[in-house]
Amino acid sequence: MKILIARMNHETNTFSPVATPLEAFGRNGPCYGHDAYRENAGMRTAMSAFIDAAKREHAQIVTPISASANPSGRVAAGAYDAICQSIVDAAEGCDAVMLDLHGAMVAENSPDGEGDLLERVRRALPHAPIAVTLDLHANVTQKMIDNADVITSFKTYPHVDMYESGEHAARLLLDLIHEKAKPVIAWARPPLLTHTLKSSTAEGAMKRAVDAARAAEGEDGVLAVSVLSGFSLADIAAPCISVVVVADGNRAQAQDVADRIARQIWDERDAFVYRSAPLAQSISEAAARARETDKPVLLLDHGDNCMSGGTCDTTDAFEEALKQGLDGIVVGPLCDPEAVASLFAAGEGATVTIGVGNKLASVASRGKPPFEVTGIVRALTDGEYIISGPTYTGQRAYMGRAAVIETPAAHILVTERTHEPWDLGVFESVGIDPRDARFLILKSRMYCRPVFVPISGGLVECDSRGVTSSDYALFKFENVKRPVYPLDSEVEY
């Protein structure tokens, strides 16, 4: 048996000015062939699980590409075409396909990146079964449903079950091949734009929805149930929450389960809406918490969050913290390649006055000048480290070149690339121990939590009103099918 296995991951924020060329998919672009295999083998991605499953079958494994980029603006047409073509070109002669996809990709030439890819793969291999694993924040479309035989998604956010989701999809696909099951798919999509901060699977309505999905998987004939909260910062027809069900030969049963859980979600729709506090109020709350603990207080700047397509160069939260007299601050990573170049030119130990941030046109900056800081250049590094887990355990992370400026009130980490603080290594790799900070201002919403919450004395969510803000009134939605909640108050489902 010859199995095609590939990875194409990108969550597209159509409001983000951050470009997404082919080079964004990896350190300097995607990995191909054996390098794609090596990047995933033994790791904890869905593609890793696919490889392990295919090896157990003693199958011939074809890995044309592994392409994963941080969330950002629309994928460049040339990049999208190149990634898709590498997968389609490898399809000839394959008996099955396993694809590790995000599910919320929008390219300059495709509003439905994954659906259009799957349509092409199906056309190339009309009789080969196709299994797909999606991110929990996927925007599911009819094309995805029509052109896959098995669909599963992550059940955790922060995502720590990528491998398990891939393992699940691979198992169902192999059961289909070995005639142990006949997977059929049904789905439901309430007209609900969720907020990412309300998609944590540890609490609230999202937890209840995922619990219902897990319970349904215990019913006879139900093979997989996925609740996908969607990614609403994509101005496409329906960036909405959805429920996808795989049943064993009984599509009516699959539809009943999907409709039942979708109705539960709709009945709790307001619990999927996040309403931000004013930034000044959030900073005041952080100051109050710091007086009650000797551990760092986390300030999560989710309005400029790397993993939702933020520019990571807004300074609003940092400036407000300084305005209110906070000190002992560690902030970053702030993305500013121009500032990094200047700091490298100055050299370690130099005293500099430099403008940082606010250099990408966005909903937040509105022409605001860079924030001027004076301090000492304390570290200059290549910005690379190994993630210790639990997310993307063992993978090498790339921040681009990194520099640290020390001021009387703060240590500021500045990098060439936007970067999610997956790991303490973000700071430890540049000589900063985050445990020693009084305040940690992170460009993050959720992924930092498994690592940084255990060392903290409290957490405050800060909305700097950047391109990942929870205030949808900041964004001009032109393609979303209306009415949809919460953009509209009168919506039927």
Short mmCIF file of C-alpha atoms in Angstrom, two decimals:
data_model
loop_
_atom_site.label_atom_id
_atom_site.label_comp_id
_atom_site.label_asym_id
_atom_site.label_seq_id
_atom_site.Cartn_x
_atom_site.Cartn_y
_atom_site.Cartn_z
CA MET A 1 0.00 0.00 0.00
CA LYS A 2 1.25 3.47 -0.94
CA ILE A 3 0.05 6.31 1.31
CA LEU A 4 0.38 10.03 0.62
CA ILE A 5 0.97 12.00 3.84
CA ALA A 6 1.34 15.79 3.90
CA ARG A 7 0.93 18.82 6.14
CA MET A 8 -0.46 22.26 5.22
CA ASN A 9 -1.17 24.48 8.22
CA HIS A 10 -2.15 28.14 8.23
CA GLU A 11 -4.79 30.10 10.12
CA THR A 12 -5.53 33.19 8.06
CA ASN A 13 -6.53 36.51 9.59
CA THR A 14 -7.77 38.46 6.57
CA PHE A 15 -7.49 41.71 8.55
CA SER A 16 -3.79 41.19 9.28
CA PRO A 17 -1.14 43.14 7.36
CA VAL A 18 1.46 40.44 8.07
CA ALA A 19 2.47 38.89 4.73
CA THR A 20 2.43 35.13 4.14
CA PRO A 21 4.88 34.23 1.38
CA LEU A 22 6.16 30.70 0.80
CA GLU A 23 9.17 31.50 3.02
CA ALA A 24 6.82 31.88 6.02
CA PHE A 25 6.06 28.14 5.98
CA GLY A 26 9.03 26.98 8.03
CA ARG A 27 12.44 28.40 8.81
CA ASN A 28 12.96 29.41 5.18
CA GLY A 29 9.99 27.76 3.52
CA PRO A 30 8.42 24.29 3.63
CA CYS A 31 10.24 20.99 4.03
CA TYR A 32 10.00 18.60 1.08
CA GLY A 33 10.32 14.87 0.60
CA HIS A 34 12.56 13.16 3.15
CA ASP A 35 13.02 16.45 5.03
CA ALA A 36 9.22 16.65 5.46
CA TYR A 37 9.29 13.12 6.84
CA ARG A 38 12.13 13.94 9.25
CA GLU A 39 10.44 17.12 10.48
CA ASN A 40 7.44 15.11 11.71
CA ALA A 41 8.65 11.58 12.44
CA GLY A 42 8.82 11.04 16.19
CA MET A 43 7.15 14.37 16.95
CA ARG A 44 3.60 15.14 18.18
CA THR A 45 1.88 16.54 15.08
CA ALA A 46 -1.05 14.90 13.32
CA MET A 47 1.35 14.15 10.46
CA SER A 48 3.56 12.33 12.97
CA ALA A 49 0.64 10.07 13.85
CA PHE A 50 -0.06 9.44 10.17
CA ILE A 51 3.54 8.36 9.63
CA ASP A 52 3.43 6.00 12.61
CA ALA A 53 0.16 4.45 11.42
CA ALA A 54 1.50 3.94 7.89
CA LYS A 55 4.69 2.37 9.24
CA ARG A 56 2.64 -0.14 11.25
CA GLU A 57 0.93 -1.08 7.97
CA HIS A 58 4.34 -1.54 6.32
CA ALA A 59 3.11 0.89 3.69
CA GLN A 60 5.19 2.86 1.24
CA ILE A 61 5.11 6.42 2.58
CA VAL A 62 5.15 9.47 0.32
CA THR A 63 5.69 12.81 2.11
CA PRO A 64 5.83 15.55 -0.54
CA ILE A 65 5.66 18.51 1.85
CA SER A 66 5.35 19.76 5.41
CA ALA A 67 4.29 23.39 5.38
CA SER A 68 3.30 25.23 8.55
CA ALA A 69 3.25 28.99 9.10
CA ASN A 70 2.23 31.23 11.98
CA PRO A 71 -1.18 32.86 11.54
CA SER A 72 -0.97 36.00 9.42
CA GLY A 73 -2.64 37.66 6.45
CA ARG A 74 -3.85 35.98 3.26
CA VAL A 75 -1.47 33.36 1.88
CA ALA A 76 0.30 34.58 -1.24
CA ALA A 77 -1.19 33.03 -4.38
CA GLY A 78 2.17 31.68 -5.49
CA ALA A 79 2.79 30.06 -2.09
CA TYR A 80 -0.65 28.44 -2.02
CA ASP A 81 -0.30 27.12 -5.55
CA ALA A 82 3.17 25.72 -4.86
CA ILE A 83 2.07 23.87 -1.71
CA CYS A 84 -1.04 22.42 -3.32
CA GLN A 85 0.79 21.43 -6.49
CA SER A 86 3.43 19.51 -4.54
CA ILE A 87 0.68 17.44 -2.91
CA VAL A 88 -1.30 16.86 -6.10
CA ASP A 89 1.84 15.95 -8.08
CA ALA A 90 2.66 13.25 -5.53
CA ALA A 91 -0.80 11.67 -5.68
CA GLU A 92 -0.30 9.49 -8.73
CA GLY A 93 -0.26 5.80 -7.80
CA CYS A 94 -1.20 6.35 -4.16
CA ASP A 95 -3.78 4.09 -2.53
CA ALA A 96 -4.76 6.42 0.33
CA VAL A 97 -4.24 9.99 1.53
CA MET A 98 -3.74 11.40 5.02
CA LEU A 99 -3.62 15.20 5.29
CA ASP A 100 -2.71 17.29 8.33
CA LEU A 101 -4.57 20.55 7.59
CA HIS A 102 -5.53 23.55 9.69
CA GLY A 103 -8.89 24.28 8.10
CA ALA A 104 -8.85 28.09 8.22
CA MET A 105 -6.58 28.97 5.29
CA VAL A 106 -7.53 31.84 3.00
CA ALA A 107 -5.24 32.48 0.04
CA GLU A 108 -5.16 35.45 -2.29
CA ASN A 109 -6.65 33.14 -4.92
CA SER A 110 -8.81 30.91 -2.71
CA PRO A 111 -11.26 31.75 0.10
CA ASP A 112 -11.38 28.02 0.94
CA GLY A 113 -7.77 26.86 0.92
CA GLU A 114 -8.34 23.39 2.29
CA GLY A 115 -11.58 22.75 0.42
CA ASP A 116 -10.00 23.65 -2.92
CA LEU A 117 -6.98 21.47 -2.17
CA LEU A 118 -9.14 18.49 -1.23
CA GLU A 119 -11.19 18.92 -4.40
CA ARG A 120 -8.00 18.71 -6.46
CA VAL A 121 -6.73 15.66 -4.56
CA ARG A 122 -10.08 13.92 -5.01
CA ARG A 123 -9.98 14.68 -8.72
CA ALA A 124 -6.48 13.20 -8.95
CA LEU A 125 -7.40 10.10 -6.91
CA PRO A 126 -11.16 9.58 -7.34
CA HIS A 127 -11.16 6.13 -5.70
CA ALA A 128 -8.57 6.56 -2.94
CA PRO A 129 -9.86 7.19 0.59
CA ILE A 130 -8.86 10.54 2.13
CA ALA A 131 -8.48 11.25 5.85
CA VAL A 132 -8.10 14.77 7.20
CA THR A 133 -7.25 16.13 10.62
CA LEU A 134 -8.22 19.75 11.32
CA ASP A 135 -7.37 22.31 13.96
CA LEU A 136 -10.13 23.03 16.50
CA HIS A 137 -10.34 26.54 14.96
CA ALA A 138 -11.07 25.32 11.43
CA ASN A 139 -13.71 27.03 9.31
CA VAL A 140 -15.38 23.94 7.85
CA THR A 141 -16.88 24.17 4.35
CA GLN A 142 -19.03 21.94 2.20
CA LYS A 143 -16.06 21.29 -0.10
CA MET A 144 -14.13 19.80 2.82
CA ILE A 145 -17.05 17.54 3.69
CA ASP A 146 -17.62 16.46 0.07
CA ASN A 147 -14.00 15.56 -0.61
CA ALA A 148 -12.94 13.66 2.51
CA ASP A 149 -13.89 10.22 3.81
CA VAL A 150 -12.78 10.85 7.39
CA ILE A 151 -12.49 14.15 9.29
CA THR A 152 -11.35 14.56 12.87
CA SER A 153 -10.20 17.63 14.77
CA PHE A 154 -8.34 18.51 17.94
CA LYS A 155 -10.44 18.40 21.09
CA THR A 156 -8.20 20.61 23.19
CA TYR A 157 -7.37 24.32 23.28
CA PRO A 158 -4.60 24.99 24.05
CA HIS A 159 -3.90 22.21 21.55
CA VAL A 160 -2.12 19.28 23.13
CA ASP A 161 -3.81 16.43 21.24
CA MET A 162 -2.63 16.98 17.68
CA TYR A 163 -1.04 13.55 17.57
CA GLU A 164 -4.09 11.85 19.09
CA SER A 165 -6.38 13.48 16.54
CA GLY A 166 -4.18 12.25 13.70
CA GLU A 167 -4.07 8.81 15.25
CA HIS A 168 -7.87 8.77 15.35
CA ALA A 169 -8.22 9.79 11.69
CA ALA A 170 -5.62 7.26 10.56
CA ARG A 171 -7.33 4.46 12.46
CA LEU A 172 -10.69 5.18 10.82
CA LEU A 173 -9.12 5.40 7.37
CA LEU A 174 -7.37 2.06 7.81
CA ASP A 175 -10.62 0.52 9.10
CA LEU A 176 -12.22 1.70 5.87
CA ILE A 177 -9.42 0.20 3.77
CA HIS A 178 -9.60 -3.11 5.65
CA GLU A 179 -13.43 -3.12 5.43
CA LYS A 180 -13.89 -2.95 9.20
CA ALA A 181 -16.02 0.21 8.94
CA LYS A 182 -17.80 2.38 6.37
CA PRO A 183 -17.26 5.98 7.50
CA VAL A 184 -19.84 8.56 6.40
CA ILE A 185 -19.80 12.25 7.33
CA ALA A 186 -22.51 14.73 8.34
CA TRP A 187 -22.18 18.21 9.77
CA ALA A 188 -24.01 21.23 11.17
CA ARG A 189 -22.96 24.88 11.29
CA PRO A 190 -24.90 27.36 13.48
CA PRO A 191 -24.62 31.02 12.34
CA LEU A 192 -22.32 31.89 15.25
CA LEU A 193 -19.00 33.74 15.19
CA THR A 194 -17.23 32.62 18.35
CA HIS A 195 -14.43 34.42 20.16
CA THR A 196 -11.17 32.52 20.48
CA LEU A 197 -10.98 33.32 24.19
CA LYS A 198 -14.25 31.44 24.58
CA SER A 199 -12.98 28.33 22.83
CA SER A 200 -10.91 27.02 25.72
CA THR A 201 -11.87 23.40 26.22
CA ALA A 202 -11.17 23.58 29.94
CA GLU A 203 -14.26 25.59 30.87
CA GLY A 204 -17.61 27.03 29.87
CA ALA A 205 -19.79 26.31 26.90
CA MET A 206 -16.95 25.02 24.74
CA LYS A 207 -16.04 22.43 27.35
CA ARG A 208 -19.66 21.35 27.52
CA ALA A 209 -19.80 21.03 23.72
CA VAL A 210 -16.60 18.96 23.60
CA ASP A 211 -17.85 16.83 26.49
CA ALA A 212 -21.00 16.16 24.46
CA ALA A 213 -18.83 15.18 21.49
CA ARG A 214 -16.82 12.75 23.60
CA ALA A 215 -20.02 11.26 25.03
CA ALA A 216 -21.49 10.82 21.55
CA GLU A 217 -18.38 8.91 20.45
CA GLY A 218 -19.42 6.30 23.00
CA GLU A 219 -22.68 5.63 21.13
CA ASP A 220 -22.87 2.55 18.90
CA GLY A 221 -22.06 3.40 15.32
CA VAL A 222 -20.53 6.84 16.03
CA LEU A 223 -16.87 6.85 15.03
CA ALA A 224 -15.80 10.46 15.58
CA VAL A 225 -17.35 13.74 16.70
CA SER A 226 -15.55 17.07 16.33
CA VAL A 227 -16.55 20.50 17.59
CA LEU A 228 -14.72 23.17 15.61
CA SER A 229 -15.09 26.65 17.05
CA GLY A 230 -14.03 28.34 13.80
CA PHE A 231 -11.79 31.35 13.30
CA SER A 232 -13.91 34.48 13.02
CA LEU A 233 -11.15 36.88 11.95
CA ALA A 234 -11.44 35.52 8.43
CA ASP A 235 -13.75 37.59 6.27
CA ILE A 236 -15.23 34.68 4.33
CA ALA A 237 -18.81 33.50 3.91
CA ALA A 238 -19.09 31.51 7.14
CA PRO A 239 -16.19 31.59 9.64
CA CYS A 240 -18.52 29.90 12.10
CA ILE A 241 -18.53 27.16 14.69
CA SER A 242 -19.41 23.70 13.35
CA VAL A 243 -19.93 20.08 14.38
CA VAL A 244 -18.62 17.26 12.18
CA VAL A 245 -19.67 13.67 12.81
CA VAL A 246 -18.34 10.44 11.28
CA ALA A 247 -20.63 7.44 11.64
CA ASP A 248 -20.35 3.83 10.53
CA GLY A 249 -22.50 3.66 7.42
CA ASN A 250 -25.46 5.57 8.85
CA ARG A 251 -25.52 9.17 7.60
CA ALA A 252 -28.87 9.88 9.27
CA GLN A 253 -27.38 8.93 12.63
CA ALA A 254 -24.39 11.18 11.97
CA GLN A 255 -26.70 14.07 11.09
CA ASP A 256 -28.80 13.56 14.22
CA VAL A 257 -25.71 13.76 16.43
CA ALA A 258 -24.38 16.83 14.61
CA ASP A 259 -27.74 18.61 14.89
CA ARG A 260 -28.13 17.73 18.56
CA ILE A 261 -24.76 19.18 19.58
CA ALA A 262 -25.18 22.18 17.28
CA ARG A 263 -28.49 22.96 18.99
CA GLN A 264 -26.80 22.76 22.40
CA ILE A 265 -24.16 25.23 21.16
CA TRP A 266 -26.76 27.60 19.73
CA ASP A 267 -28.78 27.58 22.93
CA GLU A 268 -25.61 28.76 24.74
CA ARG A 269 -24.49 31.14 21.99
CA ASP A 270 -23.90 34.12 24.25
CA ALA A 271 -21.40 32.05 26.24
CA PHE A 272 -19.18 31.95 23.13
CA VAL A 273 -18.92 35.76 23.04
CA TYR A 274 -16.05 37.51 24.87
CA ARG A 275 -16.35 41.14 25.95
CA SER A 276 -13.08 42.90 26.76
CA ALA A 277 -12.41 45.25 29.65
CA PRO A 278 -10.75 48.61 28.87
CA LEU A 279 -6.96 48.27 28.69
CA ALA A 280 -6.31 50.71 31.56
CA GLN A 281 -8.62 48.67 33.79
CA SER A 282 -6.78 45.44 32.95
CA ILE A 283 -3.39 46.96 33.78
CA SER A 284 -4.75 48.27 37.11
CA GLU A 285 -6.02 44.78 37.90
CA ALA A 286 -2.56 43.34 37.16
CA ALA A 287 -0.94 45.88 39.50
CA ALA A 288 -3.35 44.90 42.27
CA ARG A 289 -2.60 41.20 41.81
CA ALA A 290 1.15 41.83 41.96
CA ARG A 291 0.71 43.23 45.46
CA GLU A 292 -0.67 39.86 46.57
CA THR A 293 1.98 37.52 45.13
CA ASP A 294 5.74 37.18 44.78
CA LYS A 295 5.35 35.37 41.44
CA PRO A 296 5.07 37.02 38.00
CA VAL A 297 1.67 38.32 36.94
CA LEU A 298 0.83 37.43 33.33
CA LEU A 299 -0.61 40.15 31.10
CA LEU A 300 -1.79 38.45 27.91
CA ASP A 301 -2.04 40.98 25.09
CA HIS A 302 -4.59 39.01 23.08
CA GLY A 303 -5.43 42.03 20.93
CA ASP A 304 -2.06 41.58 19.21
CA ASN A 305 -1.71 37.83 19.49
CA CYS A 306 0.83 36.04 17.32
CA MET A 307 -1.24 32.87 16.87
CA SER A 308 -4.24 34.75 15.50
CA GLY A 309 -2.28 36.82 12.98
CA GLY A 310 -1.19 39.75 15.12
CA THR A 311 1.56 42.09 14.01
CA CYS A 312 3.18 41.64 17.45
CA ASP A 313 4.49 45.20 17.21
CA THR A 314 1.85 47.21 19.07
CA THR A 315 3.08 48.79 22.31
CA ASP A 316 -0.23 49.87 23.87
CA ALA A 317 -0.18 47.38 26.76
CA PHE A 318 3.49 48.07 27.54
CA GLU A 319 2.98 51.82 27.44
CA GLU A 320 -0.05 51.65 29.72
CA ALA A 321 1.92 49.51 32.17
CA LEU A 322 4.69 52.12 32.28
CA LYS A 323 2.13 54.91 32.59
CA GLN A 324 0.71 53.22 35.69
CA GLY A 325 4.16 52.86 37.23
CA LEU A 326 4.70 49.12 36.83
CA ASP A 327 8.29 47.87 36.88
CA GLY A 328 10.08 44.53 36.87
CA ILE A 329 8.49 44.00 33.45
CA VAL A 330 9.50 41.41 30.86
CA VAL A 331 7.77 42.08 27.55
CA GLY A 332 7.86 40.31 24.20
CA PRO A 333 8.54 39.02 21.77
CA LEU A 334 7.93 42.34 19.98
CA CYS A 335 8.43 41.89 16.25
CA ASP A 336 10.56 44.66 14.74
CA PRO A 337 13.22 43.54 12.23
CA GLU A 338 14.38 47.14 11.75
CA ALA A 339 15.03 47.58 15.48
CA VAL A 340 16.81 44.21 15.66
CA ALA A 341 19.18 45.27 12.89
CA SER A 342 19.98 48.49 14.73
CA LEU A 343 20.58 46.65 18.01
CA PHE A 344 22.92 44.15 16.35
CA ALA A 345 24.79 47.05 14.77
CA ALA A 346 25.14 48.71 18.18
CA GLY A 347 26.39 45.49 19.83
CA GLU A 348 26.00 43.98 23.29
CA GLY A 349 26.63 46.39 26.13
CA ALA A 350 25.83 49.48 24.07
CA THR A 351 23.46 52.12 25.42
CA VAL A 352 20.87 52.95 22.78
CA THR A 353 17.83 55.13 22.24
CA ILE A 354 15.63 53.45 19.70
CA GLY A 355 12.06 53.43 18.37
CA VAL A 356 10.36 50.04 18.81
CA GLY A 357 7.11 48.76 17.35
CA ASN A 358 4.07 50.36 15.66
CA LYS A 359 5.63 49.95 12.23
CA LEU A 360 3.01 47.81 10.50
CA ALA A 361 -0.20 49.54 9.45
CA SER A 362 -2.99 47.92 11.43
CA VAL A 363 -6.30 48.62 13.10
CA ALA A 364 -4.36 49.37 16.30
CA SER A 365 -1.45 51.55 15.20
CA ARG A 366 -3.39 54.08 13.08
CA GLY A 367 -0.17 55.92 12.21
CA LYS A 368 1.13 55.87 15.78
CA PRO A 369 4.91 56.43 15.87
CA PRO A 370 7.36 53.82 17.22
CA PHE A 371 7.71 53.82 21.00
CA GLU A 372 11.05 55.34 22.01
CA VAL A 373 13.06 53.51 24.67
CA THR A 374 16.53 54.11 26.09
CA GLY A 375 18.44 51.18 27.53
CA ILE A 376 21.36 48.76 27.35
CA VAL A 377 21.63 45.98 24.76
CA ARG A 378 21.87 42.93 27.01
CA ALA A 379 21.66 40.02 24.55
CA LEU A 380 21.96 39.26 20.84
CA THR A 381 21.13 35.72 19.65
CA ASP A 382 20.01 33.68 16.64
CA GLY A 383 16.56 33.38 18.26
CA GLU A 384 16.39 29.59 18.11
CA TYR A 385 15.47 27.12 20.86
CA ILE A 386 13.89 23.68 21.34
CA ILE A 387 10.29 23.56 22.60
CA SER A 388 10.04 21.47 25.77
CA GLY A 389 6.27 20.98 25.50
CA PRO A 390 3.49 20.17 25.97
CA THR A 391 2.72 21.82 22.58
CA TYR A 392 5.01 20.91 19.64
CA THR A 393 7.34 19.06 22.01
CA GLY A 394 10.86 18.65 20.67
CA GLN A 395 10.50 20.98 17.70
CA ARG A 396 13.01 23.74 17.01
CA ALA A 397 11.49 27.22 17.20
CA TYR A 398 12.66 30.16 15.14
CA MET A 399 12.18 33.76 16.25
CA GLY A 400 14.61 35.19 13.72
CA ARG A 401 17.47 37.12 15.25
CA ALA A 402 16.62 38.29 18.77
CA ALA A 403 17.81 41.17 20.93
CA VAL A 404 17.13 42.26 24.50
CA ILE A 405 17.04 45.88 25.68
CA GLU A 406 17.22 46.52 29.42
CA THR A 407 15.60 49.71 30.71
CA PRO A 408 15.07 50.76 34.36
CA ALA A 409 11.56 49.28 34.31
CA ALA A 410 11.74 46.44 31.80
CA HIS A 411 13.55 43.85 29.74
CA ILE A 412 12.24 44.07 26.16
CA LEU A 413 12.68 41.10 23.80
CA VAL A 414 12.67 42.20 20.16
CA THR A 415 12.68 39.65 17.30
CA GLU A 416 12.73 39.57 13.52
CA ARG A 417 9.70 37.28 13.28
CA THR A 418 6.36 37.13 15.04
CA HIS A 419 6.55 34.36 17.58
CA GLU A 420 4.20 32.70 20.04
CA PRO A 421 5.68 32.24 23.55
CA TRP A 422 5.26 28.46 23.44
CA ASP A 423 7.90 27.85 26.02
CA LEU A 424 10.07 29.38 28.75
CA GLY A 425 12.82 28.97 26.16
CA VAL A 426 11.55 32.11 24.43
CA PHE A 427 13.15 34.08 27.26
CA GLU A 428 15.70 31.63 28.64
CA SER A 429 17.39 31.44 25.22
CA VAL A 430 18.21 35.17 25.49
CA GLY A 431 19.35 35.06 29.12
CA ILE A 432 16.10 36.11 30.82
CA ASP A 433 14.58 34.03 33.61
CA PRO A 434 10.84 34.81 33.37
CA ARG A 435 10.33 33.59 36.93
CA ASP A 436 12.19 36.68 38.17
CA ALA A 437 9.79 39.14 36.53
CA ARG A 438 7.05 40.99 38.41
CA PHE A 439 5.02 41.30 35.22
CA LEU A 440 5.18 39.25 32.00
CA ILE A 441 3.54 41.00 29.02
CA LEU A 442 3.09 38.32 26.36
CA LYS A 443 1.71 38.61 22.81
CA SER A 444 -0.46 35.58 23.40
CA ARG A 445 -3.98 34.43 23.99
CA MET A 446 -3.88 30.79 25.01
CA TYR A 447 -0.83 28.79 23.89
CA CYS A 448 1.47 30.26 26.54
CA ARG A 449 -0.78 29.11 29.37
CA PRO A 450 0.34 25.48 29.86
CA VAL A 451 3.90 26.71 30.44
CA PHE A 452 3.59 30.20 31.93
CA VAL A 453 0.53 29.85 34.18
CA PRO A 454 2.30 27.34 36.50
CA ILE A 455 5.07 29.88 37.25
CA SER A 456 2.70 32.83 37.66
CA GLY A 457 0.80 34.42 40.50
CA GLY A 458 -2.14 35.48 38.36
CA LEU A 459 -3.32 36.17 34.81
CA VAL A 460 -4.98 39.23 33.31
CA GLU A 461 -6.30 39.38 29.74
CA CYS A 462 -5.46 42.67 27.98
CA ASP A 463 -7.11 43.79 24.75
CA SER A 464 -4.84 46.25 22.95
CA ARG A 465 -7.30 46.48 20.06
CA GLY A 466 -4.91 45.20 17.43
CA VAL A 467 -5.78 42.99 14.46
CA THR A 468 -6.65 40.11 16.80
CA SER A 469 -8.91 42.13 19.10
CA SER A 470 -12.04 40.55 20.50
CA ASP A 471 -13.97 43.69 19.56
CA TYR A 472 -15.47 42.74 16.20
CA ALA A 473 -16.73 46.31 15.78
CA LEU A 474 -13.15 47.22 14.83
CA PHE A 475 -13.35 45.10 11.68
CA LYS A 476 -15.19 45.65 8.44
CA PHE A 477 -16.75 42.31 7.52
CA GLU A 478 -17.74 42.39 3.85
CA ASN A 479 -18.06 38.72 2.88
CA VAL A 480 -19.67 37.12 5.94
CA LYS A 481 -23.18 35.87 5.23
CA ARG A 482 -25.62 37.83 7.40
CA PRO A 483 -27.41 37.63 9.73
CA VAL A 484 -24.88 36.01 12.05
CA TYR A 485 -24.50 36.22 15.82
CA PRO A 486 -23.13 38.38 17.49
CA LEU A 487 -22.74 40.81 14.58
CA ASP A 488 -26.54 40.72 14.40
CA SER A 489 -28.89 40.38 17.35
CA GLU A 490 -31.85 38.85 15.52
CA VAL A 491 -30.63 35.52 14.13
CA GLU A 492 -32.61 32.31 13.68
CA TYR A 493 -31.27 28.76 13.67
#
